[in-house]
């Protein structure tokens, strides 16, 4: 009897990459990548190590958080919330025409391609980049932030709406069309009932996303709590910054909970 | 006919009960009120909107034609941007696995460790990458190191949340089979649960990487390395033709990374 056929030890097969040789190759490639990227980044090891000491120092200066300037804090948070609400509203209204234009089964080919192109380009740029342009056009303040969030909301909601419209069942559309209905009547009586519930859910999700993003556009001066936070960091006012961060975490967690709750009810 | 019967079998059909109708109107009223309050409180100067299109056209005019001579200068920062995203995501993966086990109800040790795990998830996810950048620039000083730390701080929560959900939904069979061999808890986690959540971990990681490339493009605004510094500098110098080159370069990199991410996710699923 050969013992080779019944090995006495067992090792689990690699979880992915198929074979052990390919797994080793992947690990080596990953290590080479890390070595290459770290060498090009010019990371100063001493400064990195000093950072850990400074992190402790920073933490000590953040505790306890300073809530004494409550009025400033509340004003920033409320402004962020208002930006998020107003931007979601604008997004919902403006995303309807863009969403219809970006739906393959409703829009003519050239309109569809133009709308899809706008969506791809709009999605690419981070809020902060869009914000800096609106700050240049409309000056510092909440209006620039509102427009930034509205812009991103329109793009996002239109994309989701277009996908929902593309997935509608054709039966109702054909039935309404067979009655001799025009384009608008087809949309109102056969498409809207099919996508409405999902769209409300998407809009609520976007409201939650806008609350998150409203905390960051202030970094480039587009209003909201982010502007207050950025200012407190540049003044080395870390205990106030800690208070702001805690409030942001609470607000975002609350927004997410609310959005999950409403969407669970809609389903 | 008694009124009770009539109430149960009304003459006219309505889609909603009076209670449902009232709830719907309440929701609509709440939304209308919140919108009106938000729009009115923001002090929007509508005058600015009048010439906005002229301003935008003026800006577009200044951007054209793109100054392509600037492109060689931004290749290195573009590569740095991708490095920040990749290394940040890699670090996040390493930390996210233990945190996910801590935050999943069926693998955490007790109520306290579960609360700690959930707390880490909420804190990590609620703070935007750019705000994490602000914090880490204060710690490590300006540069890509702060960017890497910021990207991983934000991604840890994102990855760990989805992996924790996958752990909670893991199939009991393999876990019980490994337990029956007398394996330690650690061995059960590594051999029984980890392979089951691997597809979720890899898929989410690749998806997050592509989000991180986009996020890294603005980390430079707070001094955390990458292409953002060049974009910010060009805007502040009113060098609009350079701005256009940087924007086009970011567009190309982000679209390419999105395509790579979609391709990989399609292959593994």
Short mmCIF file of C-alpha atoms in Angstrom, two decimals, chain A residues 50-220:
data_model
loop_
_atom_site.label_atom_id
_atom_site.label_comp_id
_atom_site.label_asym_id
_atom_site.label_seq_id
_atom_site.Cartn_x
_atom_site.Cartn_y
_atom_site.Cartn_z
CA UNK A 50 6.39 61.18 14.72
CA UNK A 51 2.76 61.17 13.58
CA UNK A 52 1.81 58.53 16.12
CA UNK A 53 3.02 60.73 18.95
CA UNK A 54 1.20 63.67 17.43
CA UNK A 55 -1.98 61.60 17.11
CA UNK A 56 -1.95 61.06 20.87
CA UNK A 57 -1.31 64.77 21.39
CA UNK A 58 -4.18 65.63 19.05
CA UNK A 59 -6.49 63.23 20.84
CA UNK A 60 -5.61 64.78 24.20
CA UNK A 61 -6.40 68.24 22.83
CA UNK A 62 -9.71 67.01 21.43
CA UNK A 63 -10.89 65.66 24.79
CA UNK A 64 -13.16 66.93 26.17
CA UNK A 65 -15.05 68.22 23.10
CA UNK A 66 -15.97 71.87 23.46
CA UNK A 67 -19.72 72.37 23.01
CA UNK A 68 -19.68 75.90 24.47
CA UNK A 69 -20.07 77.58 21.07
CA UNK A 70 -23.33 75.75 20.55
CA UNK A 71 -24.90 78.52 18.49
CA UNK A 72 -22.20 78.35 15.80
CA UNK A 73 -22.43 74.57 15.80
CA UNK A 74 -26.22 74.49 15.49
CA UNK A 75 -26.20 77.13 12.74
CA UNK A 76 -23.72 75.08 10.70
CA UNK A 77 -25.63 71.83 11.18
CA UNK A 78 -28.97 73.45 10.30
CA UNK A 79 -27.43 75.00 7.19
CA UNK A 80 -26.11 71.59 6.13
CA UNK A 81 -29.55 70.06 6.62
CA UNK A 82 -31.25 72.82 4.66
CA UNK A 83 -28.75 72.43 1.83
CA UNK A 84 -29.47 68.70 1.77
CA UNK A 85 -33.26 69.14 1.75
CA UNK A 86 -33.32 71.85 -0.91
CA UNK A 87 -30.80 69.97 -3.07
CA UNK A 88 -32.85 66.77 -2.91
CA UNK A 89 -35.97 68.71 -3.90
CA UNK A 90 -34.21 70.33 -6.87
CA UNK A 91 -32.69 66.96 -7.76
CA UNK A 92 -36.05 65.19 -7.78
CA UNK A 93 -37.67 67.85 -9.98
CA UNK A 94 -34.84 68.14 -12.50
CA UNK A 95 -34.01 64.43 -12.64
CA UNK A 96 -37.38 63.58 -14.20
CA UNK A 97 -36.69 65.07 -17.66
CA UNK A 98 -33.06 63.89 -17.61
CA UNK A 99 -34.08 60.41 -16.46
CA UNK A 100 -36.64 60.10 -19.24
CA UNK A 101 -34.07 61.34 -21.74
CA UNK A 102 -31.58 58.74 -20.53
CA UNK A 103 -34.00 55.80 -20.77
CA UNK A 104 -33.30 53.73 -23.87
CA UNK A 105 -36.88 52.59 -24.32
CA UNK A 106 -38.44 56.07 -24.24
CA UNK A 107 -35.97 58.58 -25.65
CA UNK A 108 -34.80 58.86 -29.27
CA UNK A 109 -31.23 57.62 -29.83
CA UNK A 110 -29.36 61.00 -30.01
CA UNK A 111 -31.15 62.34 -26.92
CA UNK A 112 -30.38 59.10 -25.08
CA UNK A 113 -26.67 59.26 -25.92
CA UNK A 114 -26.39 62.94 -24.93
CA UNK A 115 -28.14 62.32 -21.60
CA UNK A 116 -26.02 59.25 -20.82
CA UNK A 117 -22.85 61.22 -21.68
CA UNK A 118 -23.87 63.98 -19.26
CA UNK A 119 -24.52 61.38 -16.54
CA UNK A 120 -21.13 59.68 -17.01
CA UNK A 121 -19.21 62.97 -16.95
CA UNK A 122 -21.22 64.35 -14.02
CA UNK A 123 -20.72 61.23 -11.92
CA UNK A 124 -16.97 61.29 -12.45
CA UNK A 125 -16.24 64.49 -10.61
CA UNK A 126 -16.21 64.53 -6.84
CA UNK A 127 -18.57 66.94 -5.06
CA UNK A 128 -15.66 69.07 -3.91
CA UNK A 129 -14.53 69.71 -7.50
CA UNK A 130 -18.06 70.70 -8.53
CA UNK A 131 -18.31 72.84 -5.38
CA UNK A 132 -15.20 74.82 -6.17
CA UNK A 133 -16.69 75.81 -9.55
CA UNK A 134 -19.98 76.88 -8.00
CA UNK A 135 -18.03 78.87 -5.42
CA UNK A 136 -16.26 80.66 -8.28
CA UNK A 137 -19.61 81.36 -10.00
CA UNK A 138 -21.83 82.21 -7.00
CA UNK A 139 -19.39 83.24 -4.30
CA UNK A 140 -18.78 81.66 -0.90
CA UNK A 141 -21.75 80.34 1.02
CA UNK A 142 -24.56 77.85 1.18
CA UNK A 143 -25.90 78.59 -2.30
CA UNK A 144 -22.78 77.12 -3.90
CA UNK A 145 -23.12 74.06 -1.68
CA UNK A 146 -26.80 73.73 -2.48
CA UNK A 147 -26.10 73.85 -6.22
CA UNK A 148 -23.29 71.30 -5.90
CA UNK A 149 -25.49 68.82 -4.07
CA UNK A 150 -28.37 69.53 -6.45
CA UNK A 151 -26.12 68.87 -9.44
CA UNK A 152 -24.98 65.54 -8.08
CA UNK A 153 -28.52 64.62 -7.03
CA UNK A 154 -29.89 65.32 -10.51
CA UNK A 155 -27.22 63.10 -12.07
CA UNK A 156 -27.68 60.28 -9.54
CA UNK A 157 -31.49 60.31 -9.48
CA UNK A 158 -31.67 60.54 -13.27
CA UNK A 159 -29.40 57.52 -13.61
CA UNK A 160 -31.50 55.47 -11.19
CA UNK A 161 -34.76 56.66 -12.78
CA UNK A 162 -33.50 55.80 -16.26
CA UNK A 163 -32.59 52.30 -15.10
CA UNK A 164 -36.00 51.84 -13.47
CA UNK A 165 -37.74 53.06 -16.63
CA UNK A 166 -35.67 50.68 -18.76
CA UNK A 167 -36.81 47.81 -16.52
CA UNK A 168 -40.56 48.52 -16.69
CA UNK A 169 -42.85 45.87 -18.14
CA UNK A 170 -43.85 46.68 -21.71
CA UNK A 171 -47.40 45.34 -21.38
CA UNK A 172 -48.92 48.42 -19.74
CA UNK A 173 -47.04 50.72 -22.13
CA UNK A 174 -48.40 48.90 -25.17
CA UNK A 175 -51.88 48.83 -23.66
CA UNK A 176 -51.90 52.59 -23.09
CA UNK A 177 -50.34 53.24 -26.48
CA UNK A 178 -53.01 51.08 -28.13
CA UNK A 179 -55.68 53.46 -26.82
CA UNK A 180 -54.10 56.15 -28.99
CA UNK A 181 -52.40 57.98 -26.12
CA UNK A 182 -49.67 60.53 -26.84
CA UNK A 183 -46.10 60.38 -25.43
CA UNK A 184 -46.96 62.27 -22.26
CA UNK A 185 -50.04 60.15 -21.60
CA UNK A 186 -48.02 56.97 -22.09
CA UNK A 187 -45.50 58.21 -19.54
CA UNK A 188 -48.10 59.32 -16.99
CA UNK A 189 -50.42 56.30 -17.18
CA UNK A 190 -48.06 53.39 -17.79
CA UNK A 191 -44.53 54.33 -16.70
CA UNK A 192 -45.15 56.50 -13.62
CA UNK A 193 -47.20 53.91 -11.68
CA UNK A 194 -44.46 51.34 -12.26
CA UNK A 195 -41.51 53.45 -11.11
CA UNK A 196 -43.06 55.72 -8.47
CA UNK A 197 -42.44 53.62 -5.34
CA UNK A 198 -38.85 52.85 -6.27
CA UNK A 199 -38.22 56.49 -7.14
CA UNK A 200 -39.49 57.68 -3.77
CA UNK A 201 -37.08 55.19 -2.16
CA UNK A 202 -34.19 56.48 -4.28
CA UNK A 203 -35.03 60.07 -3.41
CA UNK A 204 -34.99 59.24 0.31
CA UNK A 205 -31.65 57.48 -0.15
CA UNK A 206 -30.34 60.56 -1.94
CA UNK A 207 -31.51 62.80 0.91
CA UNK A 208 -29.38 60.67 3.22
CA UNK A 209 -26.42 60.89 0.82
CA UNK A 210 -26.89 64.67 0.57
CA UNK A 211 -26.78 64.99 4.36
CA UNK A 212 -23.44 63.15 4.28
CA UNK A 213 -22.03 65.22 1.45
CA UNK A 214 -23.30 68.52 2.86
CA UNK A 215 -20.73 68.10 5.63
CA UNK A 216 -17.83 68.17 3.18
CA UNK A 217 -18.51 70.82 0.53
CA UNK A 218 -17.74 73.48 3.14
CA UNK A 219 -14.04 72.57 2.85
CA UNK A 220 -13.86 74.79 -0.26
#
